[in-house]
Amino acid sequence: MTGNRWSATAAALYTVWGVLHMGLGVSMVIGDLADGAPGTESAAESLLYFLCVTTLGAQAIFVAVTMNRVNSRLGYWLNAVVLGVVDLAFLVLLAAPGYADLIGAIVGPVVWLLATACATVALRHPSTR
């Protein structure tokens, strides 16, 4: 695979990560708002969390399409670090203690890991066009 293909694959995988998180976030926000404004602090925190998940999903897609696809170093670090921190925090704070299904929770980090591996190879072996 040339650098182009690695960066395109990374961008596609980061886009998948973004779509998964945006889909989850939007569906949960709609569900949280179905009965009106949050009535408790816990409900408000849940709504805020899913708004953040939606935003991070959109950011992942934007960076993937505009930067990772063209093998940008800044794009690499944005999606590798920001999404990695989010996934690690999710695993440690929500999945490991059992607040989220571990099997379902591992999908995002696995997609992130594959995307970051492809982006790393792309940066190390740039296209020679």
mmCIF file of N, CA and C in Angstrom:
data_model
loop_
_atom_site.group_PDB
_atom_site.id
_atom_site.type_symbol
_atom_site.label_atom_id
_atom_site.label_comp_id
_atom_site.label_asym_id
_atom_site.label_seq_id
_atom_site.Cartn_x
_atom_site.Cartn_y
_atom_site.Cartn_z
ATOM 1 N N MET A 1 0.838 -1.177 0.000
ATOM 2 C CA MET A 1 0.000 0.000 0.000
ATOM 3 C C MET A 1 0.885 1.243 0.000
ATOM 4 N N THR A 2 0.570 2.198 -0.821
ATOM 5 C CA THR A 2 1.335 3.443 -0.826
ATOM 6 C C THR A 2 0.854 4.334 0.310
ATOM 7 N N GLY A 3 1.606 5.418 0.554
ATOM 8 C CA GLY A 3 1.218 6.368 1.587
ATOM 9 C C GLY A 3 -0.197 6.891 1.391
ATOM 10 N N ASN A 4 -0.569 7.109 0.116
ATOM 11 C CA ASN A 4 -1.922 7.581 -0.198
ATOM 12 C C ASN A 4 -2.985 6.628 0.317
ATOM 13 N N ARG A 5 -2.787 5.363 0.072
ATOM 14 C CA ARG A 5 -3.785 4.370 0.490
ATOM 15 C C ARG A 5 -3.855 4.264 2.006
ATOM 16 N N TRP A 6 -2.721 4.339 2.668
ATOM 17 C CA TRP A 6 -2.711 4.287 4.138
ATOM 18 C C TRP A 6 -3.441 5.494 4.706
ATOM 19 N N SER A 7 -3.179 6.672 4.160
ATOM 20 C CA SER A 7 -3.846 7.873 4.682
ATOM 21 C C SER A 7 -5.341 7.847 4.356
ATOM 22 N N ALA A 8 -5.698 7.342 3.187
ATOM 23 C CA ALA A 8 -7.115 7.228 2.834
ATOM 24 C C ALA A 8 -7.821 6.223 3.742
ATOM 25 N N THR A 9 -7.146 5.123 4.049
ATOM 26 C CA THR A 9 -7.720 4.125 4.956
ATOM 27 C C THR A 9 -7.874 4.705 6.357
ATOM 28 N N ALA A 10 -6.857 5.428 6.815
ATOM 29 C CA ALA A 10 -6.945 6.074 8.132
ATOM 30 C C ALA A 10 -8.117 7.045 8.157
ATOM 31 N N ALA A 11 -8.247 7.857 7.114
ATOM 32 C CA ALA A 11 -9.347 8.825 7.051
ATOM 33 C C ALA A 11 -10.697 8.118 7.070
ATOM 34 N N ALA A 12 -10.802 7.020 6.335
ATOM 35 C CA ALA A 12 -12.059 6.265 6.315
ATOM 36 C C ALA A 12 -12.380 5.699 7.700
ATOM 37 N N LEU A 13 -11.371 5.162 8.374
ATOM 38 C CA LEU A 13 -11.596 4.599 9.709
ATOM 39 C C LEU A 13 -11.927 5.684 10.738
ATOM 40 N N TYR A 14 -11.242 6.815 10.682
ATOM 41 C CA TYR A 14 -11.592 7.923 11.581
ATOM 42 C C TYR A 14 -13.017 8.419 11.292
ATOM 43 N N THR A 15 -13.407 8.391 10.029
ATOM 44 C CA THR A 15 -14.775 8.773 9.674
ATOM 45 C C THR A 15 -15.774 7.786 10.266
ATOM 46 N N VAL A 16 -15.451 6.506 10.216
ATOM 47 C CA VAL A 16 -16.312 5.498 10.848
ATOM 48 C C VAL A 16 -16.429 5.787 12.342
ATOM 49 N N TRP A 17 -15.300 6.081 12.996
ATOM 50 C CA TRP A 17 -15.304 6.433 14.418
ATOM 51 C C TRP A 17 -16.251 7.608 14.653
ATOM 52 N N GLY A 18 -16.125 8.629 13.814
ATOM 53 C CA GLY A 18 -16.962 9.815 13.954
ATOM 54 C C GLY A 18 -18.440 9.522 13.753
ATOM 55 N N VAL A 19 -18.760 8.737 12.744
ATOM 56 C CA VAL A 19 -20.160 8.397 12.474
ATOM 57 C C VAL A 19 -20.745 7.586 13.629
ATOM 58 N N LEU A 20 -19.978 6.638 14.142
ATOM 59 C CA LEU A 20 -20.459 5.855 15.288
ATOM 60 C C LEU A 20 -20.771 6.760 16.480
ATOM 61 N N HIS A 21 -19.868 7.682 16.773
ATOM 62 C CA HIS A 21 -20.055 8.550 17.928
ATOM 63 C C HIS A 21 -21.144 9.598 17.697
ATOM 64 N N MET A 22 -21.213 10.132 16.485
ATOM 65 C CA MET A 22 -22.293 11.077 16.187
ATOM 66 C C MET A 22 -23.648 10.391 16.245
ATOM 67 N N GLY A 23 -23.729 9.198 15.697
ATOM 68 C CA GLY A 23 -24.992 8.461 15.724
ATOM 69 C C GLY A 23 -25.452 8.174 17.146
ATOM 70 N N LEU A 24 -24.535 7.688 17.964
ATOM 71 C CA LEU A 24 -24.865 7.424 19.364
ATOM 72 C C LEU A 24 -25.245 8.719 20.067
ATOM 73 N N GLY A 25 -24.425 9.754 19.885
ATOM 74 C CA GLY A 25 -24.670 11.019 20.562
ATOM 75 C C GLY A 25 -26.015 11.627 20.199
ATOM 76 N N VAL A 26 -26.300 11.709 18.909
ATOM 77 C CA VAL A 26 -27.563 12.299 18.467
ATOM 78 C C VAL A 26 -28.752 11.490 18.980
ATOM 79 N N SER A 27 -28.680 10.168 18.897
ATOM 80 C CA SER A 27 -29.810 9.357 19.360
ATOM 81 C C SER A 27 -30.036 9.533 20.864
ATOM 82 N N MET A 28 -28.958 9.651 21.626
ATOM 83 C CA MET A 28 -29.099 9.834 23.069
ATOM 84 C C MET A 28 -29.585 11.243 23.407
ATOM 85 N N VAL A 29 -29.125 12.248 22.683
ATOM 86 C CA VAL A 29 -29.588 13.621 22.917
ATOM 87 C C VAL A 29 -31.085 13.708 22.635
ATOM 88 N N ILE A 30 -31.512 13.125 21.536
ATOM 89 C CA ILE A 30 -32.940 13.129 21.202
ATOM 90 C C ILE A 30 -33.733 12.423 22.300
ATOM 91 N N GLY A 31 -33.219 11.277 22.746
ATOM 92 C CA GLY A 31 -33.887 10.549 23.831
ATOM 93 C C GLY A 31 -33.929 11.348 25.129
ATOM 94 N N ASP A 32 -32.801 11.998 25.455
ATOM 95 C CA ASP A 32 -32.739 12.790 26.686
ATOM 96 C C ASP A 32 -33.688 13.988 26.634
ATOM 97 N N LEU A 33 -33.885 14.564 25.451
ATOM 98 C CA LEU A 33 -34.735 15.749 25.324
ATOM 99 C C LEU A 33 -36.197 15.419 25.023
ATOM 100 N N ALA A 34 -36.499 14.130 24.838
ATOM 101 C CA ALA A 34 -37.860 13.727 24.481
ATOM 102 C C ALA A 34 -38.881 14.175 25.525
ATOM 103 N N ASP A 35 -38.483 14.195 26.774
ATOM 104 C CA ASP A 35 -39.406 14.592 27.846
ATOM 105 C C ASP A 35 -39.196 16.031 28.295
ATOM 106 N N GLY A 36 -38.480 16.811 27.505
ATOM 107 C CA GLY A 36 -38.234 18.207 27.855
ATOM 108 C C GLY A 36 -36.852 18.385 28.454
ATOM 109 N N ALA A 37 -36.655 19.525 29.096
ATOM 110 C CA ALA A 37 -35.361 19.860 29.696
ATOM 111 C C ALA A 37 -35.029 18.871 30.819
ATOM 112 N N PRO A 38 -33.740 18.607 31.022
ATOM 113 C CA PRO A 38 -33.342 17.685 32.090
ATOM 114 C C PRO A 38 -33.852 18.167 33.445
ATOM 115 N N GLY A 39 -34.337 17.224 34.233
ATOM 116 C CA GLY A 39 -34.916 17.575 35.527
ATOM 117 C C GLY A 39 -33.977 17.395 36.698
ATOM 118 N N THR A 40 -32.848 16.738 36.466
ATOM 119 C CA THR A 40 -31.901 16.505 37.553
ATOM 120 C C THR A 40 -30.490 16.825 37.076
ATOM 121 N N GLU A 41 -29.600 16.966 38.021
ATOM 122 C CA GLU A 41 -28.200 17.219 37.665
ATOM 123 C C GLU A 41 -27.636 16.054 36.863
ATOM 124 N N SER A 42 -27.969 14.851 37.269
ATOM 125 C CA SER A 42 -27.483 13.659 36.563
ATOM 126 C C SER A 42 -27.980 13.631 35.116
ATOM 127 N N ALA A 43 -29.242 13.983 34.915
ATOM 128 C CA ALA A 43 -29.796 14.015 33.557
ATOM 129 C C ALA A 43 -29.129 15.105 32.722
ATOM 130 N N ALA A 44 -28.841 16.250 33.342
ATOM 131 C CA ALA A 44 -28.166 17.343 32.619
ATOM 132 C C ALA A 44 -26.743 16.933 32.251
ATOM 133 N N GLU A 45 -26.050 16.240 33.159
ATOM 134 C CA GLU A 45 -24.693 15.770 32.867
ATOM 135 C C GLU A 45 -24.701 14.738 31.752
ATOM 136 N N SER A 46 -25.691 13.876 31.737
ATOM 137 C CA SER A 46 -25.822 12.887 30.670
ATOM 138 C C SER A 46 -26.028 13.583 29.324
ATOM 139 N N LEU A 47 -26.900 14.580 29.306
ATOM 140 C CA LEU A 47 -27.150 15.333 28.076
ATOM 141 C C LEU A 47 -25.874 16.028 27.602
ATOM 142 N N LEU A 48 -25.158 16.654 28.514
ATOM 143 C CA LEU A 48 -23.900 17.324 28.163
ATOM 144 C C LEU A 48 -22.892 16.321 27.603
ATOM 145 N N TYR A 49 -22.779 15.163 28.239
ATOM 146 C CA TYR A 49 -21.851 14.118 27.776
ATOM 147 C C TYR A 49 -22.168 13.739 26.324
ATOM 148 N N PHE A 50 -23.441 13.511 26.032
ATOM 149 C CA PHE A 50 -23.790 13.068 24.681
ATOM 150 C C PHE A 50 -23.695 14.201 23.659
ATOM 151 N N LEU A 51 -23.857 15.448 24.089
ATOM 152 C CA LEU A 51 -23.583 16.570 23.187
ATOM 153 C C LEU A 51 -22.087 16.612 22.854
ATOM 154 N N CYS A 52 -21.244 16.346 23.848
ATOM 155 C CA CYS A 52 -19.792 16.301 23.619
ATOM 156 C C CYS A 52 -19.422 15.143 22.697
ATOM 157 N N VAL A 53 -20.034 13.991 22.892
ATOM 158 C CA VAL A 53 -19.771 12.832 22.038
ATOM 159 C C VAL A 53 -20.128 13.162 20.589
ATOM 160 N N THR A 54 -21.258 13.830 20.396
ATOM 161 C CA THR A 54 -21.685 14.222 19.053
ATOM 162 C C THR A 54 -20.675 15.183 18.430
ATOM 163 N N THR A 55 -20.238 16.158 19.204
ATOM 164 C CA THR A 55 -19.272 17.152 18.719
ATOM 165 C C THR A 55 -17.933 16.508 18.375
ATOM 166 N N LEU A 56 -17.460 15.610 19.224
ATOM 167 C CA LEU A 56 -16.195 14.919 18.947
ATOM 168 C C LEU A 56 -16.303 14.043 17.708
ATOM 169 N N GLY A 57 -17.460 13.437 17.503
ATOM 170 C CA GLY A 57 -17.672 12.662 16.285
ATOM 171 C C GLY A 57 -17.578 13.543 15.045
ATOM 172 N N ALA A 58 -18.188 14.731 15.115
ATOM 173 C CA ALA A 58 -18.124 15.669 13.991
ATOM 174 C C ALA A 58 -16.688 16.135 13.765
ATOM 175 N N GLN A 59 -15.965 16.401 14.857
ATOM 176 C CA GLN A 59 -14.570 16.819 14.728
ATOM 177 C C GLN A 59 -13.739 15.715 14.074
ATOM 178 N N ALA A 60 -13.955 14.474 14.490
ATOM 179 C CA ALA A 60 -13.202 13.354 13.920
ATOM 180 C C ALA A 60 -13.414 13.261 12.415
ATOM 181 N N ILE A 61 -14.657 13.430 11.989
ATOM 182 C CA ILE A 61 -14.964 13.363 10.556
ATOM 183 C C ILE A 61 -14.318 14.532 9.815
ATOM 184 N N PHE A 62 -14.444 15.735 10.356
ATOM 185 C CA PHE A 62 -13.868 16.915 9.706
ATOM 186 C C PHE A 62 -12.354 16.772 9.552
ATOM 187 N N VAL A 63 -11.677 16.377 10.625
ATOM 188 C CA VAL A 63 -10.219 16.217 10.574
ATOM 189 C C VAL A 63 -9.851 15.089 9.608
ATOM 190 N N ALA A 64 -10.600 14.003 9.625
ATOM 191 C CA ALA A 64 -10.308 12.881 8.729
ATOM 192 C C ALA A 64 -10.396 13.297 7.267
ATOM 193 N N VAL A 65 -11.473 13.993 6.919
ATOM 194 C CA VAL A 65 -11.728 14.351 5.522
ATOM 195 C C VAL A 65 -10.793 15.464 5.040
ATOM 196 N N THR A 66 -10.504 16.429 5.905
ATOM 197 C CA THR A 66 -9.701 17.567 5.468
ATOM 198 C C THR A 66 -8.204 17.407 5.713
ATOM 199 N N MET A 67 -7.819 16.590 6.700
ATOM 200 C CA MET A 67 -6.406 16.532 7.064
ATOM 201 C C MET A 67 -5.798 15.128 6.973
ATOM 202 N N ASN A 68 -6.448 14.136 7.595
ATOM 203 C CA ASN A 68 -5.877 12.789 7.563
ATOM 204 C C ASN A 68 -5.819 12.240 6.145
ATOM 205 N N ARG A 69 -6.793 12.568 5.340
ATOM 206 C CA ARG A 69 -6.849 12.070 3.954
ATOM 207 C C ARG A 69 -5.639 12.516 3.146
ATOM 208 N N VAL A 70 -5.118 13.707 3.481
ATOM 209 C CA VAL A 70 -3.950 14.218 2.758
ATOM 210 C C VAL A 70 -2.663 14.047 3.567
ATOM 211 N N ASN A 71 -2.715 13.225 4.587
ATOM 212 C CA ASN A 71 -1.539 12.848 5.367
ATOM 213 C C ASN A 71 -0.919 14.024 6.141
ATOM 214 N N SER A 72 -1.777 14.842 6.731
ATOM 215 C CA SER A 72 -1.337 16.001 7.508
ATOM 216 C C SER A 72 -0.842 15.574 8.888
ATOM 217 N N ARG A 73 0.321 16.095 9.285
ATOM 218 C CA ARG A 73 0.837 15.810 10.632
ATOM 219 C C ARG A 73 -0.082 16.377 11.713
ATOM 220 N N LEU A 74 -0.583 17.587 11.507
ATOM 221 C CA LEU A 74 -1.500 18.175 12.480
ATOM 222 C C LEU A 74 -2.761 17.327 12.605
ATOM 223 N N GLY A 75 -3.311 16.901 11.477
ATOM 224 C CA GLY A 75 -4.484 16.031 11.490
ATOM 225 C C GLY A 75 -4.200 14.724 12.211
ATOM 226 N N TYR A 76 -3.002 14.190 11.970
ATOM 227 C CA TYR A 76 -2.597 12.958 12.661
ATOM 228 C C TYR A 76 -2.687 13.150 14.170
ATOM 229 N N TRP A 77 -2.053 14.215 14.670
ATOM 230 C CA TRP A 77 -2.014 14.429 16.120
ATOM 231 C C TRP A 77 -3.385 14.776 16.681
ATOM 232 N N LEU A 78 -4.176 15.530 15.936
ATOM 233 C CA LEU A 78 -5.519 15.872 16.418
ATOM 234 C C LEU A 78 -6.361 14.618 16.645
ATOM 235 N N ASN A 79 -6.456 13.759 15.636
ATOM 236 C CA ASN A 79 -7.295 12.572 15.802
ATOM 237 C C ASN A 79 -6.631 11.507 16.664
ATOM 238 N N ALA A 80 -5.331 11.370 16.587
ATOM 239 C CA ALA A 80 -4.670 10.354 17.417
ATOM 240 C C ALA A 80 -4.784 10.692 18.895
ATOM 241 N N VAL A 81 -4.482 11.920 19.261
ATOM 242 C CA VAL A 81 -4.461 12.285 20.683
ATOM 243 C C VAL A 81 -5.861 12.553 21.228
ATOM 244 N N VAL A 82 -6.613 13.416 20.578
ATOM 245 C CA VAL A 82 -7.930 13.781 21.109
ATOM 246 C C VAL A 82 -8.845 12.564 21.200
ATOM 247 N N LEU A 83 -8.956 11.810 20.120
ATOM 248 C CA LEU A 83 -9.841 10.651 20.134
ATOM 249 C C LEU A 83 -9.307 9.549 21.042
ATOM 250 N N GLY A 84 -7.981 9.415 21.090
ATOM 251 C CA GLY A 84 -7.379 8.423 21.985
ATOM 252 C C GLY A 84 -7.665 8.721 23.445
ATOM 253 N N VAL A 85 -7.551 9.985 23.836
ATOM 254 C CA VAL A 85 -7.853 10.378 25.218
ATOM 255 C C VAL A 85 -9.324 10.112 25.533
ATOM 256 N N VAL A 86 -10.196 10.457 24.612
ATOM 257 C CA VAL A 86 -11.635 10.236 24.805
ATOM 258 C C VAL A 86 -11.932 8.746 24.979
ATOM 259 N N ASP A 87 -11.385 7.919 24.094
ATOM 260 C CA ASP A 87 -11.639 6.481 24.188
ATOM 261 C C ASP A 87 -11.046 5.880 25.459
ATOM 262 N N LEU A 88 -9.839 6.294 25.816
ATOM 263 C CA LEU A 88 -9.220 5.780 27.041
ATOM 264 C C LEU A 88 -10.044 6.168 28.268
ATOM 265 N N ALA A 89 -10.458 7.425 28.345
ATOM 266 C CA ALA A 89 -11.275 7.875 29.473
ATOM 267 C C ALA A 89 -12.591 7.102 29.524
ATOM 268 N N PHE A 90 -13.202 6.891 28.371
ATOM 269 C CA PHE A 90 -14.455 6.132 28.321
ATOM 270 C C PHE A 90 -14.254 4.714 28.845
ATOM 271 N N LEU A 91 -13.187 4.067 28.394
ATOM 272 C CA LEU A 91 -12.926 2.698 28.845
ATOM 273 C C LEU A 91 -12.677 2.630 30.353
ATOM 274 N N VAL A 92 -11.860 3.550 30.855
ATOM 275 C CA VAL A 92 -11.487 3.526 32.275
ATOM 276 C C VAL A 92 -12.646 3.955 33.174
ATOM 277 N N LEU A 93 -13.359 5.008 32.775
ATOM 278 C CA LEU A 93 -14.367 5.588 33.667
ATOM 279 C C LEU A 93 -15.772 5.008 33.518
ATOM 280 N N LEU A 94 -16.099 4.498 32.343
ATOM 281 C CA LEU A 94 -17.450 3.988 32.133
ATOM 282 C C LEU A 94 -17.515 2.490 31.843
ATOM 283 N N ALA A 95 -16.633 2.006 30.992
ATOM 284 C CA ALA A 95 -16.717 0.591 30.602
ATOM 285 C C ALA A 95 -16.149 -0.336 31.680
ATOM 286 N N ALA A 96 -14.947 -0.050 32.165
ATOM 287 C CA ALA A 96 -14.307 -0.940 33.157
ATOM 288 C C ALA A 96 -15.137 -1.105 34.425
ATOM 289 N N PRO A 97 -15.728 -0.040 34.969
ATOM 290 C CA PRO A 97 -16.550 -0.216 36.177
ATOM 291 C C PRO A 97 -17.902 -0.872 35.903
ATOM 292 N N GLY A 98 -18.250 -1.058 34.632
ATOM 293 C CA GLY A 98 -19.493 -1.741 34.299
ATOM 294 C C GLY A 98 -20.668 -0.825 34.016
ATOM 295 N N TYR A 99 -20.442 0.479 33.872
ATOM 296 C CA TYR A 99 -21.529 1.406 33.557
ATOM 297 C C TYR A 99 -21.925 1.319 32.086
ATOM 298 N N ALA A 100 -21.046 0.786 31.263
ATOM 299 C CA ALA A 100 -21.326 0.583 29.834
ATOM 300 C C ALA A 100 -20.927 -0.846 29.492
ATOM 301 N N ASP A 101 -21.606 -1.417 28.531
ATOM 302 C CA ASP A 101 -21.318 -2.770 28.072
ATOM 303 C C ASP A 101 -19.901 -2.823 27.503
ATOM 304 N N LEU A 102 -19.050 -3.669 28.049
ATOM 305 C CA LEU A 102 -17.648 -3.736 27.638
ATOM 306 C C LEU A 102 -17.494 -4.139 26.175
ATOM 307 N N ILE A 103 -18.291 -5.088 25.719
ATOM 308 C CA ILE A 103 -18.185 -5.533 24.326
ATOM 309 C C ILE A 103 -18.560 -4.393 23.376
ATOM 310 N N GLY A 104 -19.652 -3.702 23.646
ATOM 311 C CA GLY A 104 -20.047 -2.566 22.814
ATOM 312 C C GLY A 104 -19.077 -1.404 22.940
ATOM 313 N N ALA A 105 -18.511 -1.249 24.134
ATOM 314 C CA ALA A 105 -17.610 -0.125 24.411
ATOM 315 C C ALA A 105 -16.272 -0.258 23.705
ATOM 316 N N ILE A 106 -15.901 -1.453 23.324
ATOM 317 C CA ILE A 106 -14.570 -1.668 22.743
ATOM 318 C C ILE A 106 -14.526 -1.339 21.242
ATOM 319 N N VAL A 107 -15.683 -1.216 20.612
ATOM 320 C CA VAL A 107 -15.723 -0.956 19.168
ATOM 321 C C VAL A 107 -15.016 0.349 18.808
ATOM 322 N N GLY A 108 -15.354 1.431 19.489
ATOM 323 C CA GLY A 108 -14.738 2.734 19.201
ATOM 324 C C GLY A 108 -13.224 2.703 19.344
ATOM 325 N N PRO A 109 -12.708 2.217 20.489
ATOM 326 C CA PRO A 109 -11.258 2.151 20.642
ATOM 327 C C PRO A 109 -10.560 1.261 19.611
ATOM 328 N N VAL A 110 -11.196 0.185 19.198
ATOM 329 C CA VAL A 110 -10.587 -0.683 18.179
ATOM 330 C C VAL A 110 -10.518 0.046 16.841
ATOM 331 N N VAL A 111 -11.583 0.742 16.481
ATOM 332 C CA VAL A 111 -11.579 1.516 15.231
ATOM 333 C C VAL A 111 -10.519 2.616 15.314
ATOM 334 N N TRP A 112 -10.448 3.300 16.474
ATOM 335 C CA TRP A 112 -9.426 4.341 16.662
ATOM 336 C C TRP A 112 -8.025 3.753 16.523
ATOM 337 N N LEU A 113 -7.789 2.608 17.141
ATOM 338 C CA LEU A 113 -6.472 1.966 17.083
ATOM 339 C C LEU A 113 -6.093 1.619 15.644
ATOM 340 N N LEU A 114 -7.014 1.057 14.890
ATOM 341 C CA LEU A 114 -6.749 0.721 13.486
ATOM 342 C C LEU A 114 -6.488 1.982 12.659
ATOM 343 N N ALA A 115 -7.300 3.020 12.874
ATOM 344 C CA ALA A 115 -7.123 4.278 12.140
ATOM 345 C C ALA A 115 -5.774 4.907 12.452
ATOM 346 N N THR A 116 -5.413 4.921 13.725
ATOM 347 C CA THR A 116 -4.154 5.529 14.136
ATOM 348 C C THR A 116 -2.963 4.724 13.616
ATOM 349 N N ALA A 117 -3.088 3.411 13.586
ATOM 350 C CA ALA A 117 -2.019 2.578 13.023
ATOM 351 C C ALA A 117 -1.838 2.887 11.539
ATOM 352 N N CYS A 118 -2.934 2.990 10.799
ATOM 353 C CA CYS A 118 -2.849 3.319 9.368
ATOM 354 C C CYS A 118 -2.267 4.713 9.161
ATOM 355 N N ALA A 119 -2.688 5.678 9.975
ATOM 356 C CA ALA A 119 -2.173 7.046 9.856
ATOM 357 C C ALA A 119 -0.679 7.095 10.175
ATOM 358 N N THR A 120 -0.251 6.286 11.132
ATOM 359 C CA THR A 120 1.176 6.227 11.487
ATOM 360 C C THR A 120 1.997 5.681 10.329
ATOM 361 N N VAL A 121 1.507 4.604 9.718
ATOM 362 C CA VAL A 121 2.214 4.048 8.558
ATOM 363 C C VAL A 121 2.252 5.068 7.426
ATOM 364 N N ALA A 122 1.148 5.768 7.209
ATOM 365 C CA ALA A 122 1.096 6.781 6.140
ATOM 366 C C ALA A 122 2.138 7.880 6.361
ATOM 367 N N LEU A 123 2.283 8.320 7.608
ATOM 368 C CA LEU A 123 3.263 9.364 7.878
ATOM 369 C C LEU A 123 4.687 8.858 7.718
ATOM 370 N N ARG A 124 4.920 7.613 8.062
ATOM 371 C CA ARG A 124 6.266 7.047 7.963
ATOM 372 C C ARG A 124 6.650 6.686 6.522
ATOM 373 N N HIS A 125 5.649 6.462 5.679
ATOM 374 C CA HIS A 125 5.878 6.094 4.279
ATOM 375 C C HIS A 125 5.037 6.974 3.357
ATOM 376 N N PRO A 126 5.375 8.252 3.275
ATOM 377 C CA PRO A 126 4.578 9.152 2.437
ATOM 378 C C PRO A 126 4.615 8.736 0.960
ATOM 379 N N SER A 127 3.588 9.107 0.278
ATOM 380 C CA SER A 127 3.491 8.824 -1.156
ATOM 381 C C SER A 127 4.609 9.543 -1.916
ATOM 382 N N THR A 128 5.128 8.888 -2.934
ATOM 383 C CA THR A 128 6.185 9.485 -3.737
ATOM 384 C C THR A 128 5.673 9.968 -5.094
ATOM 385 N N ARG A 129 4.409 9.902 -5.303
ATOM 386 C CA ARG A 129 3.737 10.349 -6.545
ATOM 387 C C ARG A 129 4.669 10.487 -7.683
#
